[in-house]
CSV table of C-alpha atoms and ligand atoms in Angstrom, one decimal:
chain,number,residue,atom,x,y,z
A,1,UNK,CA,0.0,0.0,0.0
A,2,UNK,CA,1.3,3.4,-0.9
A,3,UNK,CA,2.4,5.3,2.2
A,4,UNK,CA,2.1,9.1,2.0
A,5,UNK,CA,3.1,11.6,4.8
A,6,UNK,CA,1.1,14.7,4.0
A,7,UNK,CA,1.8,17.9,5.9
A,8,UNK,CA,-0.9,20.6,6.2
A,9,UNK,CA,-3.6,18.0,5.6
A,10,UNK,CA,-6.1,19.9,7.7
A,11,UNK,CA,-6.0,23.0,5.5
A,12,UNK,CA,-7.9,23.8,2.3
A,13,UNK,CA,-5.8,22.0,-0.4
A,14,UNK,CA,-4.3,19.5,2.0
A,15,UNK,CA,-7.7,18.2,3.2
A,16,UNK,CA,-8.9,17.8,-0.3
A,17,UNK,CA,-5.7,15.8,-1.1
A,18,UNK,CA,-6.1,13.7,2.1
A,19,UNK,CA,-9.8,12.9,1.2
A,20,UNK,CA,-8.8,11.9,-2.3
A,21,UNK,CA,-5.8,9.8,-1.2
A,22,UNK,CA,-7.6,7.9,1.6
A,23,UNK,CA,-11.0,7.5,0.0
A,24,UNK,CA,-10.3,7.2,-3.8
A,25,UNK,CA,-6.8,6.0,-4.0
A,26,UNK,CA,-6.7,3.8,-0.9
A,27,UNK,CA,-3.3,5.1,0.2
A,28,UNK,CA,-2.1,4.8,3.8
A,29,UNK,CA,-1.9,8.5,4.9
A,30,UNK,CA,-0.3,10.1,7.8
A,31,UNK,CA,-1.5,13.7,8.1
A,32,UNK,CA,0.9,16.0,10.0
A,33,UNK,CA,-0.7,19.3,10.9
A,34,UNK,CA,-0.2,21.8,13.7
A,35,UNK,CA,-3.9,23.0,13.5
A,36,UNK,CA,-3.3,26.7,13.2
A,37,UNK,CA,-6.3,29.0,12.6
A,38,UNK,CA,-6.3,27.6,9.0
A,39,UNK,CA,-6.3,23.9,9.9
A,40,UNK,CA,-9.6,22.3,10.8
A,41,UNK,CA,-10.4,18.7,11.5
A,42,UNK,CA,-14.0,19.3,10.4
A,43,UNK,CA,-12.5,19.2,6.8
A,44,UNK,CA,-11.6,15.6,7.4
A,45,UNK,CA,-14.8,14.1,8.8
A,46,UNK,CA,-15.1,11.9,5.7
A,47,UNK,CA,-11.8,10.1,6.6
A,48,UNK,CA,-12.1,10.0,10.4
A,49,UNK,CA,-11.9,6.4,11.7
A,50,UNK,CA,-10.7,4.9,8.4
A,51,UNK,CA,-7.9,2.4,9.1
A,52,UNK,CA,-5.8,3.8,6.2
A,53,UNK,CA,-5.8,7.3,7.9
A,54,UNK,CA,-3.7,8.6,10.8
A,55,UNK,CA,-3.5,12.1,12.2
A,56,UNK,CA,-0.6,13.6,14.1
A,57,UNK,CA,-0.9,17.1,15.6
A,58,UNK,CA,2.6,18.5,15.4
A,59,UNK,CA,4.6,21.5,14.2
A,60,UNK,CA,6.8,20.8,11.1
A,61,UNK,CA,9.5,22.9,12.9
A,62,UNK,CA,9.7,20.2,15.6
A,63,UNK,CA,12.6,18.2,14.5
A,64,UNK,CA,12.3,15.3,16.9
A,65,UNK,CA,8.6,14.9,16.1
A,66,UNK,CA,9.2,15.0,12.3
A,67,UNK,CA,12.1,12.5,12.5
A,68,UNK,CA,9.9,10.2,14.6
A,69,UNK,CA,7.1,10.5,12.1
A,70,UNK,CA,9.4,9.6,9.2
A,71,UNK,CA,11.1,6.8,11.0
A,72,UNK,CA,7.9,5.2,12.3
A,73,UNK,CA,5.6,5.8,9.3
A,74,UNK,CA,8.2,5.1,6.6
A,75,UNK,CA,6.6,7.1,3.8
A,76,UNK,CA,7.2,6.5,0.2
A,77,UNK,CA,6.0,10.0,-0.5
A,78,UNK,CA,6.3,13.2,1.6
A,79,UNK,CA,3.8,15.7,0.2
A,80,UNK,CA,4.5,19.0,1.9
A,81,UNK,CA,1.7,21.5,2.0
A,82,UNK,CA,1.9,22.9,5.5
A,83,UNK,CA,2.4,26.6,5.3
A,84,UNK,CA,1.3,30.0,6.4
A,85,UNK,CA,-0.6,30.9,3.2
A,86,UNK,CA,-2.3,34.3,3.4
A,87,UNK,CA,-0.4,37.3,1.8
A,88,UNK,CA,-2.2,39.9,3.9
A,89,UNK,CA,-1.2,38.3,7.1
A,90,UNK,CA,2.4,38.1,5.9
A,91,UNK,CA,2.4,41.8,5.4
A,92,UNK,CA,1.2,42.5,8.9
A,93,UNK,CA,3.6,40.0,10.6
A,94,UNK,CA,6.0,37.7,8.7
A,95,UNK,CA,7.5,35.9,11.6
A,96,UNK,CA,5.3,32.7,11.4
A,97,UNK,CA,5.8,32.7,7.6
A,98,UNK,CA,9.6,32.6,8.0
A,99,UNK,CA,9.3,30.0,10.8
A,100,UNK,CA,6.9,27.6,9.1
A,101,UNK,CA,7.6,28.1,5.4
A,102,UNK,CA,11.4,28.4,5.6
A,103,UNK,CA,12.6,26.8,8.9
A,104,UNK,CA,9.8,24.2,8.8
A,105,UNK,CA,10.6,23.1,5.2
A,106,UNK,CA,14.3,22.9,6.1
A,107,UNK,CA,13.4,20.7,9.1
A,108,UNK,CA,11.3,18.4,7.0
A,109,UNK,CA,14.0,18.1,4.3
A,110,UNK,CA,16.6,17.1,6.9
A,111,UNK,CA,14.3,14.5,8.4
A,112,UNK,CA,13.3,13.2,5.0
A,113,UNK,CA,16.9,12.9,4.0
A,114,UNK,CA,17.7,10.8,7.1
A,115,UNK,CA,14.8,8.6,6.3
A,116,UNK,CA,15.8,8.3,2.6
A,117,UNK,CA,19.4,7.3,3.5
A,118,UNK,CA,18.1,4.4,5.5
A,119,UNK,CA,16.1,3.0,2.6
A,120,UNK,CA,17.2,0.2,0.3
A,121,UNK,CA,18.0,1.0,-3.3
A,122,UNK,CA,14.6,0.1,-4.7
A,123,UNK,CA,12.8,2.2,-2.0
A,124,UNK,CA,15.2,5.1,-2.6
A,125,UNK,CA,14.3,5.0,-6.3
A,126,UNK,CA,10.6,5.3,-5.6
A,127,UNK,CA,10.8,7.9,-2.8
A,128,UNK,CA,9.7,11.5,-3.5
A,129,UNK,CA,9.7,14.7,-1.5
A,130,UNK,CA,7.1,16.9,-3.1
A,131,UNK,CA,7.4,20.6,-2.4
A,132,UNK,CA,4.0,22.1,-3.0
A,133,UNK,CA,4.4,25.7,-4.0
A,134,UNK,CA,2.8,28.7,-5.6
A,135,UNK,CA,3.1,30.7,-8.8
A,136,UNK,CA,3.5,33.8,-6.7
A,137,UNK,CA,7.3,33.0,-6.4
A,138,UNK,CA,7.6,34.2,-10.0
A,139,UNK,CA,6.5,37.8,-9.2
A,140,UNK,CA,4.3,39.9,-11.4
A,141,UNK,CA,3.5,39.7,-15.1
A,142,UNK,CA,2.5,42.6,-17.3
A,143,UNK,CA,-0.5,42.3,-19.7
A,144,UNK,CA,1.3,39.7,-21.8
A,145,UNK,CA,3.2,36.5,-21.2
A,146,UNK,CA,3.0,33.4,-19.0
A,147,UNK,CA,5.1,31.9,-16.2
A,148,UNK,CA,7.0,28.8,-17.4
A,149,UNK,CA,9.1,26.5,-15.3
A,150,UNK,CA,12.1,28.5,-16.5
A,151,UNK,CA,10.8,31.9,-15.3
A,152,UNK,CA,13.2,33.4,-12.8
A,153,UNK,CA,12.0,33.8,-9.2
A,154,UNK,CA,11.1,37.4,-8.3
A,155,UNK,CA,8.8,37.3,-5.3
A,156,UNK,CA,7.0,40.4,-4.0
A,157,UNK,CA,5.4,39.6,-0.7
A,158,UNK,CA,6.8,38.1,2.5
A,159,UNK,CA,4.6,35.1,1.8
A,160,UNK,CA,5.9,34.5,-1.7
A,161,UNK,CA,9.5,35.2,-0.6
A,162,UNK,CA,9.1,32.6,2.1
A,163,UNK,CA,7.7,30.1,-0.4
A,164,UNK,CA,10.5,30.9,-2.8
A,165,UNK,CA,13.1,30.2,-0.1
A,166,UNK,CA,11.5,26.9,0.6
A,167,UNK,CA,11.6,25.9,-3.1
A,168,UNK,CA,15.3,26.8,-3.2
A,169,UNK,CA,16.0,24.7,-0.2
A,170,UNK,CA,14.1,21.7,-1.6
A,171,UNK,CA,16.1,22.0,-4.9
A,172,UNK,CA,19.3,22.3,-3.0
A,173,UNK,CA,18.6,19.1,-1.0
A,174,UNK,CA,18.1,17.4,-4.4
A,175,UNK,CA,21.3,18.8,-6.0
A,176,UNK,CA,23.5,18.6,-3.0
A,177,UNK,CA,22.3,15.5,-1.2
A,178,UNK,CA,20.5,13.6,-3.9
A,179,UNK,CA,17.1,13.7,-2.2
A,180,UNK,CA,14.5,12.9,-4.9
A,181,UNK,CA,12.6,16.2,-4.8
A,182,UNK,CA,9.8,17.4,-7.1
A,183,UNK,CA,8.5,21.0,-7.0
A,184,UNK,CA,5.1,22.2,-8.2
A,185,UNK,CA,4.0,25.8,-8.6
A,186,UNK,CA,0.3,26.3,-8.8
A,187,UNK,CA,-2.0,29.2,-9.5
A,188,UNK,CA,-4.8,30.4,-7.3
A,189,UNK,CA,-7.0,27.6,-6.0
A,190,UNK,CA,-10.7,27.8,-5.1
A,191,UNK,CA,-13.3,25.4,-3.9
A,192,UNK,CA,-15.0,24.1,-0.8
A,193,UNK,CA,-13.3,24.3,2.6
A,194,UNK,CA,-11.2,27.4,1.8
A,195,UNK,CA,-10.7,29.6,4.8
A,196,UNK,CA,-13.0,32.7,4.3
A,197,UNK,CA,-10.1,35.2,4.2
A,198,UNK,CA,-9.2,34.4,0.6
A,199,UNK,CA,-10.9,36.3,-2.2
A,200,UNK,CA,-13.6,33.9,-3.3
A,201,UNK,CA,-14.9,32.5,0.0
A,202,UNK,CA,-14.5,35.9,1.6
A,203,UNK,CA,-16.8,37.5,-1.0
A,204,UNK,CA,-19.4,34.7,-0.8
A,205,UNK,CA,-19.6,34.6,3.0
A,206,UNK,CA,-19.6,38.4,3.3
A,207,UNK,CA,-22.3,38.7,0.7
A,208,UNK,CA,-24.5,36.1,2.5
A,209,UNK,CA,-24.0,38.1,5.7
A,210,UNK,CA,-24.9,41.4,4.1
A,211,UNK,CA,-21.4,42.8,4.7
A,212,UNK,CA,-19.4,44.9,2.4
A,213,UNK,CA,-17.3,43.2,-0.3
A,214,UNK,CA,-13.9,44.8,-0.1
A,215,UNK,CA,-12.0,44.9,-3.4
A,216,UNK,CA,-8.4,46.0,-3.6
A,217,UNK,CA,-7.7,49.1,-5.8
A,218,UNK,CA,-10.1,49.0,-8.8
A,219,UNK,CA,-10.1,45.2,-8.9
A,220,UNK,CA,-8.0,45.2,-12.0
A,221,UNK,CA,-5.5,42.6,-10.8
A,222,UNK,CA,-5.6,39.3,-12.7
A,223,UNK,CA,-5.1,35.8,-11.3
A,224,UNK,CA,-5.3,32.4,-13.0
A,225,UNK,CA,-7.8,30.1,-11.1
A,226,UNK,CA,-7.9,26.4,-10.7
A,227,UNK,CA,-10.5,24.2,-8.9
A,228,UNK,CA,-8.9,22.6,-5.9
A,229,UNK,CA,-9.7,19.0,-6.9
A,230,UNK,CA,-7.9,19.6,-10.2
A,231,UNK,CA,-4.9,20.7,-8.3
A,232,UNK,CA,-5.1,17.6,-6.1
A,233,UNK,CA,-5.1,15.4,-9.1
A,234,UNK,CA,-2.1,17.2,-10.5
A,235,UNK,CA,-0.3,16.7,-7.2
A,236,UNK,CA,-0.9,13.0,-7.3
A,237,UNK,CA,0.3,12.8,-10.9
A,238,UNK,CA,3.5,14.7,-10.0
A,239,UNK,CA,4.4,12.7,-6.9
A,240,UNK,CA,3.7,9.4,-8.6
A,241,UNK,CA,5.1,10.0,-12.1
A,242,UNK,CA,7.1,13.2,-11.9
A,243,UNK,CA,10.8,13.1,-12.5
A,244,UNK,CA,13.1,13.8,-9.5
A,245,UNK,CA,14.7,17.2,-9.7
A,246,UNK,CA,11.9,18.6,-12.0
A,247,UNK,CA,9.5,21.4,-11.5
A,248,UNK,CA,5.9,21.4,-12.8
A,249,UNK,CA,3.7,24.4,-13.2
A,250,UNK,CA,0.0,23.8,-12.6
A,251,UNK,CA,-2.7,26.3,-13.7
A,252,UNK,CA,-6.3,26.6,-14.9
A,253,UNK,CA,-6.0,28.6,-18.0
A,254,UNK,CA,-8.7,30.8,-16.4
A,255,UNK,CA,-7.4,34.3,-16.1
A,256,UNK,CA,-9.9,36.6,-14.5
A,257,UNK,CA,-9.8,40.2,-13.1
A,258,UNK,CA,-10.7,40.2,-9.4
A,259,UNK,CA,-13.6,42.6,-10.0
A,260,UNK,CA,-15.1,40.3,-12.7
A,261,UNK,CA,-15.0,37.4,-10.2
A,262,UNK,CA,-16.7,39.4,-7.5
A,263,UNK,CA,-19.4,40.5,-10.0
A,264,UNK,CA,-19.9,36.9,-11.2
A,265,UNK,CA,-20.2,35.7,-7.6
A,266,UNK,CA,-22.8,38.4,-6.9
A,267,UNK,CA,-24.9,37.4,-9.9
A,268,UNK,CA,-24.8,33.7,-9.1
A,269,UNK,CA,-25.8,34.5,-5.5
A,270,UNK,CA,-28.6,36.8,-6.8
A,271,UNK,CA,-29.9,33.7,-8.5
A,272,UNK,CA,-29.2,31.0,-5.8
A,273,UNK,CA,-29.8,32.9,-2.6
A,274,UNK,CA,-31.4,36.3,-3.3
A,275,UNK,CA,-30.8,38.9,-0.5
A,276,UNK,CA,-33.7,39.5,1.8
A,277,UNK,CA,-33.4,43.2,1.1
A,278,UNK,CA,-34.3,42.4,-2.6
A,279,UNK,CA,-31.2,44.4,-3.7
A,280,UNK,CA,-28.5,42.9,-5.9
A,281,UNK,CA,-25.4,41.7,-4.0
A,282,UNK,CA,-23.2,43.9,-6.3
A,283,UNK,CA,-24.4,46.9,-4.3
A,284,UNK,CA,-22.2,45.6,-1.5
A,285,UNK,CA,-18.9,46.0,-3.5
A,286,UNK,CA,-16.6,48.6,-1.9
A,287,UNK,CA,-13.2,49.5,-3.3
A,288,UNK,CA,-10.5,49.7,-0.7
A,289,UNK,CA,-6.8,50.9,-0.7
A,290,UNK,CA,-4.7,48.6,-2.7
A,291,UNK,CA,-2.5,45.9,-1.0
A,292,UNK,CA,1.2,47.1,-0.9
A,293,UNK,CA,3.4,45.2,-3.4
A,294,UNK,CA,0.2,43.9,-5.1
A,295,UNK,CA,1.3,41.8,-8.1
A,296,UNK,CA,-0.6,42.9,-11.2
A,297,UNK,CA,-1.0,39.6,-13.0
A,298,UNK,CA,-0.2,35.9,-12.7
A,299,UNK,CA,-0.7,33.4,-15.5
A,300,UNK,CA,0.6,29.9,-15.8
A,301,UNK,CA,1.9,28.0,-18.8
A,302,UNK,CA,1.0,24.4,-17.8
A,303,UNK,CA,1.9,22.6,-21.0
A,304,UNK,CA,4.7,20.7,-19.4
A,305,UNK,CA,2.5,18.8,-16.9
A,306,UNK,CA,-0.1,18.3,-19.6
A,307,UNK,CA,2.4,17.0,-22.1
A,308,UNK,CA,4.8,15.0,-19.9
A,309,UNK,CA,2.4,13.7,-17.2
A,310,UNK,CA,-0.9,13.6,-19.1
A,311,UNK,CA,-2.7,15.9,-16.5
A,312,UNK,CA,-5.7,17.9,-17.6
A,313,UNK,CA,-8.1,19.9,-15.6
A,314,UNK,CA,-11.7,18.6,-15.4
A,315,UNK,CA,-13.5,21.6,-14.1
A,316,UNK,CA,-14.3,24.8,-16.0
A,317,UNK,CA,-14.1,28.1,-14.0
A,318,UNK,CA,-17.8,28.7,-14.4
A,319,UNK,CA,-18.9,25.2,-13.2
A,320,UNK,CA,-16.3,25.2,-10.4
A,321,UNK,CA,-17.3,28.6,-9.1
A,322,UNK,CA,-21.0,27.6,-9.1
A,323,UNK,CA,-20.2,24.4,-7.2
A,324,UNK,CA,-18.2,26.4,-4.7
A,325,UNK,CA,-20.9,28.9,-4.1
A,326,UNK,CA,-23.5,26.2,-3.6
A,327,UNK,CA,-21.1,24.5,-1.1
A,328,UNK,CA,-20.7,27.8,0.9
A,329,UNK,CA,-24.5,28.4,0.9
A,330,UNK,CA,-25.0,25.0,2.3
A,331,UNK,CA,-22.1,25.2,4.8
A,332,UNK,CA,-22.4,28.6,6.5
A,333,UNK,CA,-22.0,26.9,9.9
A,334,UNK,CA,-18.6,25.7,8.8
A,335,UNK,CA,-17.6,29.3,8.0
A,336,UNK,CA,-18.8,30.6,11.4
A,337,UNK,CA,-17.0,27.7,13.2
A,338,UNK,CA,-13.6,28.3,11.4
A,339,UNK,CA,-13.8,32.0,11.9
A,340,UNK,CA,-14.5,31.7,15.6
A,341,UNK,CA,-11.6,29.3,16.1
A,342,UNK,CA,-8.7,30.8,18.0
A,343,UNK,CA,-5.2,30.5,16.6
B,401,LIG,P1,-4.1,26.6,4.3
B,401,LIG,O1,-3.7,27.9,5.0
B,401,LIG,O2,-5.6,26.4,4.1
B,401,LIG,O3,-3.6,25.4,5.1
B,401,LIG,C1,-2.3,25.3,5.7
B,401,LIG,C2,-2.3,24.1,6.7
B,401,LIG,O4,-1.0,24.0,7.2
B,401,LIG,C3,-3.2,24.3,7.8
B,401,LIG,O5,-3.9,23.1,8.1
B,401,LIG,C4,-2.3,24.6,9.0
B,401,LIG,O6,-2.8,24.1,10.3
B,401,LIG,C5,-1.0,23.9,8.6
B,401,LIG,N1,0.2,24.4,9.2
B,401,LIG,C6,0.5,25.7,9.2
B,401,LIG,N2,1.7,25.9,9.9
B,401,LIG,C7,2.1,24.6,10.3
B,401,LIG,C8,3.2,24.1,11.0
B,401,LIG,N3,4.2,24.9,11.5
B,401,LIG,N4,3.3,22.8,11.2
B,401,LIG,C9,2.3,21.9,10.7
B,401,LIG,N5,1.2,22.4,10.1
B,401,LIG,C10,1.1,23.7,9.9
B,401,LIG,O7,-3.3,26.6,2.9
B,401,LIG,P2,-3.8,26.0,1.5
B,401,LIG,O8,-4.4,27.1,0.8
B,401,LIG,O9,-4.4,24.7,1.6
B,401,LIG,O10,-2.3,25.8,0.8
B,401,LIG,C11,-1.6,24.6,1.0
B,401,LIG,C12,-0.3,24.7,0.3
B,401,LIG,O11,-0.4,25.0,-1.1
B,401,LIG,C13,0.6,25.9,0.9
B,401,LIG,O12,1.9,25.4,0.9
B,401,LIG,C14,0.5,27.0,-0.2
B,401,LIG,O13,1.6,27.8,-0.2
B,401,LIG,C15,0.3,26.2,-1.4
B,401,LIG,N6,-0.5,26.8,-2.5
B,401,LIG,C16,-1.7,27.4,-2.2
B,401,LIG,C17,-2.5,27.9,-3.2
B,401,LIG,C18,-3.9,28.5,-2.9
B,401,LIG,O14,-4.4,29.1,-3.8
B,401,LIG,N7,-4.5,28.3,-1.8
B,401,LIG,C19,-2.0,28.0,-4.5
B,401,LIG,C20,-0.7,27.4,-4.8
B,401,LIG,C21,0.0,26.8,-3.8
C-alpha cells in the first residue's frame, strides 16, 4: 500500500488531497498538521476512523517529532503543503511565515533525508519529497506572457518570498544531497473548505452576511484560477510519475480580473440565494486601498505537466465557481466555526 506523509492536511488543499488519497486511492496516509487557525479537522470528517488514515498534531519545525514521524511511518511519498498561506497576514507579521515556510521546510528536508538514506536502493528510487508551492514565487507579469518552469524567481510579498526560499531549499537538497525532490508551482485555487479570508470564500460569505465586499484598488489585478480538486489530481500525478529534480507548473487557463470574479459571484448569488433586502449583491462592492506590493497579473503555462504527465483539468471556471458557491451556501455553519476558532 502506498504510504504518504502529507503535511498541512487539515487545510484547504491538504484536506482535499487527504480525502482523495484515503477514499479514492486507498493510500495509507499520515496527516501531520499543527492545526493553526487555518487547519480544521472538520475538513476531514469523511476520513475519520478509516484504518488507512492517521492524524498527528505537530509543528513541522519540531525536528524530533518530524524525525519520529518519518522513522515510524516510513513514507514512500512526503507531500509538503503545511504553510502560512495568506499574503495579507504576511504583510502584517511575517514571523510565522519565515518560521513555518522556511525553517519548517528545512526541518522536513533534513528528516526526509535521514529517512531516505536508511532505505534500500529500490525504495530510494521510488521515494519522492514533493514541495507544494505557488506561482507567486515568479512575481508579477504585465499584460502579456505566461510563467513557465524557466521563469526566474522574483517574489514580491513576504509570503511569496518565504515560499521561494522553501523551493530553493528543496532543490538544494536534491542537487547537494540527492534527495528525490519534485516541486510544483500552482496558480490560485478555489473550492469548498477554503478559509474565508481568501478572495472567493470571503466574497461569498460576506455577501451572504450582508457585509461589504472589499475589493483592492479598482479590482483590475488578474489571477489564474484552478479548482482545488484539479490541483489535487495534479499533485498525485506529479508525486507518482514526476521526475526527481523537476518542476511542474499547474494552472487553470482561467485568467480573471478580481472585479469580474466578484461581479460573477454576486450574480450567481442573486440567482441562488437572493438577498432578503431584494437588492442585488453587487451593491455591497466597496473598493479599498490597494495591497502594498500587489502583483498585477499571474498566468501559468501548464503545457509541461499536460504533455509529460498527461494531466488535464476537469472543471471549468464557471462550473467550479457555481459548485463552490453552492457549497458555501450549504455550509455557512462551517464558515462561522472556522472564523470563531482561535489560533
Ligand atoms: P491553508 O492555509 O488552508 O492550510 C495550511 C495548513 O498548514 C493548515 O492546516 C495549518 O494548520 C497547517 N500548518 C501551518 N503551519 C504549520 C506548521 N508549522 N506545522 C504543521 N502544520 C502547519 O493553505 P492552502 O491554501 O491549503 O495551501 C496549502 C499549500 O499549497 C501551501 O503550501 C500553499 O503555499 C500552497 N498553495 C496554495 C495555493 C492557494 O491558492 N491556496 C496555490 C498554490 C499553492
